[in-house]
N, CA, C and O atoms as CSV, one atom per row, in Angstrom:
chain,resi,resn,atom,element,x,y,z
A,1,UNK,N,N,3.115,3.152,12.405
A,1,UNK,CA,C,2.081,3.981,12.999
A,1,UNK,C,C,0.839,3.903,12.122
A,1,UNK,O,O,0.898,4.230,10.936
A,2,UNK,N,N,-0.251,3.486,12.674
A,2,UNK,CA,C,-1.493,3.353,11.913
A,2,UNK,C,C,-2.125,4.720,11.687
A,2,UNK,O,O,-2.183,5.559,12.586
A,3,UNK,N,N,-2.588,4.914,10.478
A,3,UNK,CA,C,-3.277,6.154,10.135
A,3,UNK,C,C,-4.736,5.844,9.849
A,3,UNK,O,O,-5.034,4.790,9.288
A,4,UNK,N,N,-5.655,6.728,10.218
A,4,UNK,CA,C,-7.053,6.476,9.902
A,4,UNK,C,C,-7.290,6.645,8.403
A,4,UNK,O,O,-6.679,7.509,7.773
A,5,UNK,N,N,-8.173,5.827,7.828
A,5,UNK,CA,C,-8.458,5.978,6.400
A,5,UNK,C,C,-9.275,7.234,6.133
A,5,UNK,O,O,-10.137,7.606,6.929
A,6,UNK,N,N,-9.004,7.874,5.026
A,6,UNK,CA,C,-9.733,9.074,4.629
A,6,UNK,C,C,-10.733,8.673,3.559
A,6,UNK,O,O,-10.442,8.766,2.366
A,7,UNK,N,N,-11.894,8.233,3.973
A,7,UNK,CA,C,-12.923,7.829,3.025
A,7,UNK,C,C,-14.251,8.409,3.471
A,7,UNK,O,O,-14.371,8.993,4.548
A,8,UNK,N,N,-15.220,8.235,2.634
A,8,UNK,CA,C,-16.554,8.689,2.993
A,8,UNK,C,C,-17.266,7.679,3.883
A,8,UNK,O,O,-18.333,7.975,4.420
A,9,UNK,N,N,-16.691,6.491,4.046
A,9,UNK,CA,C,-17.277,5.478,4.925
A,9,UNK,C,C,-16.745,5.638,6.336
A,9,UNK,O,O,-15.569,5.945,6.536
A,10,UNK,N,N,-17.611,5.431,7.305
A,10,UNK,CA,C,-17.189,5.510,8.698
A,10,UNK,C,C,-16.335,4.311,9.099
A,10,UNK,O,O,-15.379,4.457,9.861
A,11,UNK,N,N,-16.675,3.124,8.590
A,11,UNK,CA,C,-15.925,1.910,8.903
A,11,UNK,C,C,-15.673,1.131,7.614
A,11,UNK,O,O,-16.402,0.187,7.309
A,12,UNK,N,N,-14.655,1.516,6.864
A,12,UNK,CA,C,-14.366,0.795,5.624
A,12,UNK,C,C,-14.058,-0.671,5.917
A,12,UNK,O,O,-13.527,-1.005,6.977
A,13,UNK,N,N,-14.396,-1.540,4.968
A,13,UNK,CA,C,-14.201,-2.968,5.185
A,13,UNK,C,C,-13.490,-3.576,3.981
A,13,UNK,O,O,-13.489,-3.021,2.882
A,14,UNK,N,N,-12.897,-4.716,4.223
A,14,UNK,CA,C,-12.215,-5.432,3.156
A,14,UNK,C,C,-10.912,-6.021,3.673
A,14,UNK,O,O,-10.553,-5.871,4.840
A,15,UNK,N,N,-10.224,-6.691,2.773
A,15,UNK,CA,C,-8.947,-7.316,3.111
A,15,UNK,C,C,-7.972,-7.048,1.982
A,15,UNK,O,O,-8.341,-7.056,0.807
A,16,UNK,N,N,-6.733,-6.813,2.350
A,16,UNK,CA,C,-5.695,-6.704,1.341
A,16,UNK,C,C,-4.433,-7.356,1.872
A,16,UNK,O,O,-4.221,-7.448,3.081
A,17,UNK,N,N,-3.617,-7.796,0.965
A,17,UNK,CA,C,-2.363,-8.431,1.347
A,17,UNK,C,C,-1.249,-7.987,0.431
A,17,UNK,O,O,-1.456,-7.773,-0.764
A,18,UNK,N,N,-0.088,-7.851,0.989
A,18,UNK,CA,C,1.109,-7.500,0.225
A,18,UNK,C,C,2.174,-8.545,0.494
A,18,UNK,O,O,2.429,-8.896,1.647
A,19,UNK,N,N,2.796,-9.044,-0.563
A,19,UNK,CA,C,3.904,-9.989,-0.450
A,19,UNK,C,C,5.183,-9.259,-0.794
A,19,UNK,O,O,5.230,-8.485,-1.750
A,20,UNK,N,N,6.230,-9.506,-0.007
A,20,UNK,CA,C,7.471,-8.777,-0.223
A,20,UNK,C,C,8.667,-9.707,-0.362
A,20,UNK,O,O,8.673,-10.836,0.128
A,21,UNK,N,N,9.663,-9.196,-1.039
A,21,UNK,CA,C,11.000,-9.778,-1.010
A,21,UNK,C,C,11.729,-8.928,0.019
A,21,UNK,O,O,12.150,-7.812,-0.285
A,22,UNK,N,N,11.881,-9.442,1.232
A,22,UNK,CA,C,12.431,-8.628,2.319
A,22,UNK,C,C,13.890,-8.268,2.113
A,22,UNK,O,O,14.340,-7.223,2.583
A,23,UNK,N,N,14.637,-9.118,1.418
A,23,UNK,CA,C,16.047,-8.789,1.167
A,23,UNK,C,C,16.186,-7.644,0.166
A,23,UNK,O,O,17.035,-6.768,0.329
A,24,UNK,N,N,15.346,-7.658,-0.869
A,24,UNK,CA,C,15.405,-6.611,-1.888
A,24,UNK,C,C,14.597,-5.374,-1.507
A,24,UNK,O,O,14.818,-4.295,-2.055
A,25,UNK,N,N,13.659,-5.528,-0.567
A,25,UNK,CA,C,12.822,-4.399,-0.148
A,25,UNK,C,C,11.815,-3.984,-1.208
A,25,UNK,O,O,11.537,-2.797,-1.376
A,26,UNK,N,N,11.255,-4.986,-1.943
A,26,UNK,CA,C,10.281,-4.697,-2.987
A,26,UNK,C,C,9.046,-5.576,-2.814
A,26,UNK,O,O,9.087,-6.619,-2.162
A,27,UNK,N,N,7.948,-5.124,-3.417
A,27,UNK,CA,C,6.740,-5.935,-3.446
A,27,UNK,C,C,6.871,-6.979,-4.545
A,27,UNK,O,O,7.428,-6.705,-5.608
A,28,UNK,N,N,6.353,-8.181,-4.284
A,28,UNK,CA,C,6.343,-9.213,-5.319
A,28,UNK,C,C,4.925,-9.735,-5.555
A,28,UNK,O,O,4.715,-10.578,-6.427
A,29,UNK,N,N,3.956,-9.246,-4.792
A,29,UNK,CA,C,2.570,-9.652,-4.979
A,29,UNK,C,C,1.635,-8.799,-4.156
A,29,UNK,O,O,2.039,-8.195,-3.163
A,30,UNK,N,N,0.372,-8.750,-4.575
A,30,UNK,CA,C,-0.649,-7.993,-3.841
A,30,UNK,C,C,-2.013,-8.558,-4.197
A,30,UNK,O,O,-2.223,-9.034,-5.313
A,31,UNK,N,N,-2.939,-8.505,-3.251
A,31,UNK,CA,C,-4.307,-8.931,-3.493
A,31,UNK,C,C,-5.250,-8.075,-2.666
A,31,UNK,O,O,-4.856,-7.492,-1.656
A,32,UNK,N,N,-6.494,-8.006,-3.102
A,32,UNK,CA,C,-7.493,-7.226,-2.368
A,32,UNK,C,C,-8.880,-7.800,-2.592
A,32,UNK,O,O,-9.214,-8.254,-3.686
A,33,UNK,N,N,-9.672,-7.771,-1.546
A,33,UNK,CA,C,-11.085,-8.096,-1.612
A,33,UNK,C,C,-11.782,-6.981,-0.841
A,33,UNK,O,O,-11.817,-6.995,0.389
A,34,UNK,N,N,-12.326,-6.030,-1.559
A,34,UNK,CA,C,-12.984,-4.907,-0.909
A,34,UNK,C,C,-13.725,-4.075,-1.947
A,34,UNK,O,O,-13.443,-4.154,-3.143
A,35,UNK,N,N,-14.683,-3.272,-1.469
A,35,UNK,CA,C,-15.300,-2.331,-2.391
A,35,UNK,C,C,-14.241,-1.326,-2.849
A,35,UNK,O,O,-13.437,-0.866,-2.038
A,36,UNK,N,N,-14.234,-0.999,-4.083
A,36,UNK,CA,C,-13.330,0.017,-4.643
A,36,UNK,C,C,-11.849,-0.323,-4.480
A,36,UNK,O,O,-11.025,0.578,-4.329
A,37,UNK,N,N,-11.506,-1.597,-4.509
A,37,UNK,CA,C,-10.091,-1.988,-4.422
A,37,UNK,C,C,-9.303,-1.418,-5.595
A,37,UNK,O,O,-8.088,-1.241,-5.503
A,38,UNK,N,N,-9.979,-1.135,-6.674
A,38,UNK,CA,C,-9.324,-0.551,-7.843
A,38,UNK,C,C,-8.717,0.813,-7.597
A,38,UNK,O,O,-7.917,1.289,-8.402
A,39,UNK,N,N,-9.085,1.453,-6.490
A,39,UNK,CA,C,-8.502,2.758,-6.180
A,39,UNK,C,C,-7.026,2.658,-5.821
A,39,UNK,O,O,-6.307,3.652,-5.922
A,40,UNK,N,N,-6.558,1.486,-5.404
A,40,UNK,CA,C,-5.152,1.392,-5.002
A,40,UNK,C,C,-4.404,0.262,-5.674
A,40,UNK,O,O,-3.173,0.285,-5.682
A,41,UNK,N,N,-5.078,-0.725,-6.238
A,41,UNK,CA,C,-4.379,-1.894,-6.756
A,41,UNK,C,C,-3.400,-1.521,-7.873
A,41,UNK,O,O,-2.389,-2.197,-8.063
A,42,UNK,N,N,-3.701,-0.436,-8.620
A,42,UNK,CA,C,-2.766,-0.008,-9.666
A,42,UNK,C,C,-1.423,0.433,-9.077
A,42,UNK,O,O,-0.384,0.264,-9.714
A,43,UNK,N,N,-1.438,0.993,-7.873
A,43,UNK,CA,C,-0.180,1.372,-7.224
A,43,UNK,C,C,0.674,0.131,-6.971
A,43,UNK,O,O,1.877,0.133,-7.232
A,44,UNK,N,N,0.050,-0.914,-6.468
A,44,UNK,CA,C,0.774,-2.153,-6.190
A,44,UNK,C,C,1.255,-2.796,-7.491
A,44,UNK,O,O,2.382,-3.285,-7.566
A,45,UNK,N,N,0.410,-2.794,-8.501
A,45,UNK,CA,C,0.762,-3.403,-9.786
A,45,UNK,C,C,1.994,-2.725,-10.394
A,45,UNK,O,O,2.918,-3.404,-10.843
A,46,UNK,N,N,2.008,-1.408,-10.409
A,46,UNK,CA,C,3.162,-0.679,-10.937
A,46,UNK,C,C,4.402,-0.929,-10.089
A,46,UNK,O,O,5.496,-1.109,-10.622
A,47,UNK,N,N,4.234,-0.942,-8.776
A,47,UNK,CA,C,5.374,-1.167,-7.879
A,47,UNK,C,C,5.995,-2.534,-8.112
A,47,UNK,O,O,7.217,-2.680,-8.085
A,48,UNK,N,N,5.150,-3.540,-8.341
A,48,UNK,CA,C,5.659,-4.899,-8.585
A,48,UNK,C,C,6.378,-4.962,-9.916
A,48,UNK,O,O,7.495,-5.474,-9.995
A,49,UNK,N,N,5.755,-4.450,-10.959
A,49,UNK,CA,C,6.336,-4.521,-12.303
A,49,UNK,C,C,7.638,-3.730,-12.415
A,49,UNK,O,O,8.597,-4.191,-13.034
A,50,UNK,N,N,7.669,-2.533,-11.811
A,50,UNK,CA,C,8.844,-1.664,-11.911
A,50,UNK,C,C,9.858,-1.899,-10.795
A,50,UNK,O,O,10.911,-1.261,-10.765
A,51,UNK,N,N,9.540,-2.818,-9.872
A,51,UNK,CA,C,10.421,-3.117,-8.738
A,51,UNK,C,C,10.763,-1.854,-7.940
A,51,UNK,O,O,11.915,-1.612,-7.581
A,52,UNK,N,N,9.727,-1.065,-7.680
A,52,UNK,CA,C,9.894,0.169,-6.908
A,52,UNK,C,C,10.145,-0.212,-5.453
A,52,UNK,O,O,9.365,-0.976,-4.884
A,53,UNK,N,N,11.202,0.292,-4.837
A,53,UNK,CA,C,11.483,-0.038,-3.436
A,53,UNK,C,C,10.342,0.388,-2.504
A,53,UNK,O,O,9.720,1.432,-2.703
A,54,UNK,N,N,10.084,-0.422,-1.507
A,54,UNK,CA,C,9.035,-0.117,-0.537
A,54,UNK,C,C,9.301,1.230,0.126
A,54,UNK,O,O,8.364,1.976,0.410
A,55,UNK,N,N,10.554,1.545,0.374
A,55,UNK,CA,C,10.891,2.839,0.982
A,55,UNK,C,C,10.421,3.997,0.106
A,55,UNK,O,O,10.020,5.036,0.628
A,56,UNK,N,N,10.464,3.837,-1.206
A,56,UNK,CA,C,9.975,4.876,-2.126
A,56,UNK,C,C,8.451,4.944,-2.062
A,56,UNK,O,O,7.877,6.032,-2.096
A,57,UNK,N,N,7.796,3.790,-1.971
A,57,UNK,CA,C,6.337,3.771,-1.872
A,57,UNK,C,C,5.862,4.489,-0.613
A,57,UNK,O,O,4.814,5.135,-0.621
A,58,UNK,N,N,6.626,4.378,0.462
A,58,UNK,CA,C,6.280,5.089,1.704
A,58,UNK,C,C,6.291,6.600,1.491
A,58,UNK,O,O,5.546,7.323,2.152
A,59,UNK,N,N,7.110,7.073,0.593
A,59,UNK,CA,C,7.271,8.508,0.363
A,59,UNK,C,C,6.238,9.058,-0.621
A,59,UNK,O,O,6.199,10.265,-0.861
A,60,UNK,N,N,5.423,8.213,-1.176
A,60,UNK,CA,C,4.444,8.606,-2.178
A,60,UNK,C,C,3.213,9.217,-1.521
A,60,UNK,O,O,2.806,8.799,-0.437
A,61,UNK,N,N,2.627,10.204,-2.179
A,61,UNK,CA,C,1.420,10.854,-1.669
A,61,UNK,C,C,0.296,10.621,-2.676
A,61,UNK,O,O,0.431,10.955,-3.853
A,62,UNK,N,N,-0.809,10.048,-2.211
A,62,UNK,CA,C,-1.960,9.823,-3.092
A,62,UNK,C,C,-2.613,11.156,-3.429
A,62,UNK,O,O,-2.802,12.001,-2.555
A,63,UNK,N,N,-2.956,11.340,-4.700
A,63,UNK,CA,C,-3.582,12.597,-5.124
A,63,UNK,C,C,-4.955,12.776,-4.496
A,63,UNK,O,O,-5.313,13.879,-4.083
A,64,UNK,N,N,-5.720,11.702,-4.422
A,64,UNK,CA,C,-7.050,11.751,-3.835
A,64,UNK,C,C,-7.160,10.617,-2.818
A,64,UNK,O,O,-7.764,9.586,-3.111
A,65,UNK,N,N,-6.590,10.793,-1.639
A,65,UNK,CA,C,-6.579,9.693,-0.673
A,65,UNK,C,C,-7.986,9.312,-0.232
A,65,UNK,O,O,-8.791,10.163,0.149
A,66,UNK,N,N,-8.253,8.057,-0.291
A,66,UNK,CA,C,-9.513,7.505,0.219
A,66,UNK,C,C,-9.222,6.060,0.553
A,66,UNK,O,O,-8.577,5.784,1.564
A,67,UNK,N,N,-9.675,5.140,-0.259
A,67,UNK,CA,C,-9.383,3.737,0.004
A,67,UNK,C,C,-7.895,3.445,-0.188
A,67,UNK,O,O,-7.395,2.452,0.341
A,68,UNK,N,N,-7.187,4.279,-0.925
A,68,UNK,CA,C,-5.748,4.057,-1.104
A,68,UNK,C,C,-4.988,4.192,0.208
A,68,UNK,O,O,-3.846,3.743,0.303
A,69,UNK,N,N,-5.587,4.792,1.207
A,69,UNK,CA,C,-4.956,4.868,2.522
A,69,UNK,C,C,-4.743,3.474,3.105
A,69,UNK,O,O,-3.816,3.272,3.890
A,70,UNK,N,N,-5.584,2.513,2.735
A,70,UNK,CA,C,-5.400,1.134,3.202
A,70,UNK,C,C,-4.078,0.579,2.688
A,70,UNK,O,O,-3.395,-0.156,3.401
A,71,UNK,N,N,-3.714,0.925,1.460
A,71,UNK,CA,C,-2.437,0.499,0.883
A,71,UNK,C,C,-1.282,1.069,1.699
A,71,UNK,O,O,-0.331,0.355,2.016
A,72,UNK,N,N,-1.363,2.345,2.036
A,72,UNK,CA,C,-0.313,2.979,2.834
A,72,UNK,C,C,-0.237,2.364,4.227
A,72,UNK,O,O,0.857,2.182,4.761
A,73,UNK,N,N,-1.373,2.044,4.816
A,73,UNK,CA,C,-1.378,1.420,6.137
A,73,UNK,C,C,-0.739,0.038,6.078
A,73,UNK,O,O,-0.021,-0.356,6.998
A,74,UNK,N,N,-0.996,-0.699,4.999
A,74,UNK,CA,C,-0.376,-2.019,4.841
A,74,UNK,C,C,1.134,-1.873,4.675
A,74,UNK,O,O,1.894,-2.665,5.232
A,75,UNK,N,N,1.574,-0.877,3.919
A,75,UNK,CA,C,3.017,-0.632,3.763
A,75,UNK,C,C,3.665,-0.346,5.116
A,75,UNK,O,O,4.781,-0.788,5.386
A,76,UNK,N,N,2.951,0.398,5.961
A,76,UNK,CA,C,3.479,0.730,7.284
A,76,UNK,C,C,3.764,-0.516,8.117
A,76,UNK,O,O,4.630,-0.490,8.992
A,77,UNK,N,N,3.048,-1.600,7.853
A,77,UNK,CA,C,3.196,-2.825,8.635
A,77,UNK,C,C,4.217,-3.801,8.070
A,77,UNK,O,O,4.465,-4.846,8.673
A,78,UNK,N,N,4.809,-3.487,6.935
A,78,UNK,CA,C,5.778,-4.397,6.316
A,78,UNK,C,C,7.129,-4.342,7.016
A,78,UNK,O,O,7.560,-3.295,7.499
A,79,UNK,N,N,7.781,-5.494,7.056
A,79,UNK,CA,C,9.139,-5.587,7.578
A,79,UNK,C,C,10.059,-5.851,6.387
A,79,UNK,O,O,9.834,-6.793,5.627
A,80,UNK,N,N,11.073,-5.041,6.224
A,80,UNK,CA,C,12.016,-5.201,5.122
A,80,UNK,C,C,13.294,-4.467,5.480
A,80,UNK,O,O,13.338,-3.696,6.439
A,81,UNK,N,N,14.332,-4.715,4.697
A,81,UNK,CA,C,15.599,-4.034,4.914
A,81,UNK,C,C,15.497,-2.621,4.349
A,81,UNK,O,O,15.479,-2.436,3.132
A,82,UNK,N,N,15.432,-1.635,5.220
A,82,UNK,CA,C,15.217,-0.257,4.793
A,82,UNK,C,C,16.423,0.360,4.079
A,82,UNK,O,O,16.282,1.378,3.402
A,83,UNK,N,N,17.586,-0.235,4.221
A,83,UNK,CA,C,18.758,0.350,3.582
A,83,UNK,C,C,18.789,0.106,2.070
A,83,UNK,O,O,19.764,0.461,1.408
A,84,UNK,N,N,17.731,-0.497,1.521
A,84,UNK,CA,C,17.678,-0.736,0.084
A,84,UNK,C,C,17.307,0.505,-0.699
A,84,UNK,O,O,17.323,0.472,-1.929
A,85,UNK,N,N,16.972,1.600,-0.030
A,85,UNK,CA,C,16.602,2.840,-0.719
A,85,UNK,C,C,17.785,3.449,-1.427
A,85,UNK,O,O,17.654,4.497,-2.059
């Protein structure tokens, strides 16, 4: 389910990508080209390094949601084995 981004921009722009290990249900890569990509890239970096399950990332709440909502929207579109939680 797509959620609208909570930012001060009416039409935020940019591109981001998430790479997953679908069998393990974890992120293995992430990239972004956008203004203020630094607002969310640390979430992906920690998730990759710590092998945090995607199902756990879905349950996370951003303290100050703005551009980080794009990260959550990208997670919503991932296909993986959900029983890895």
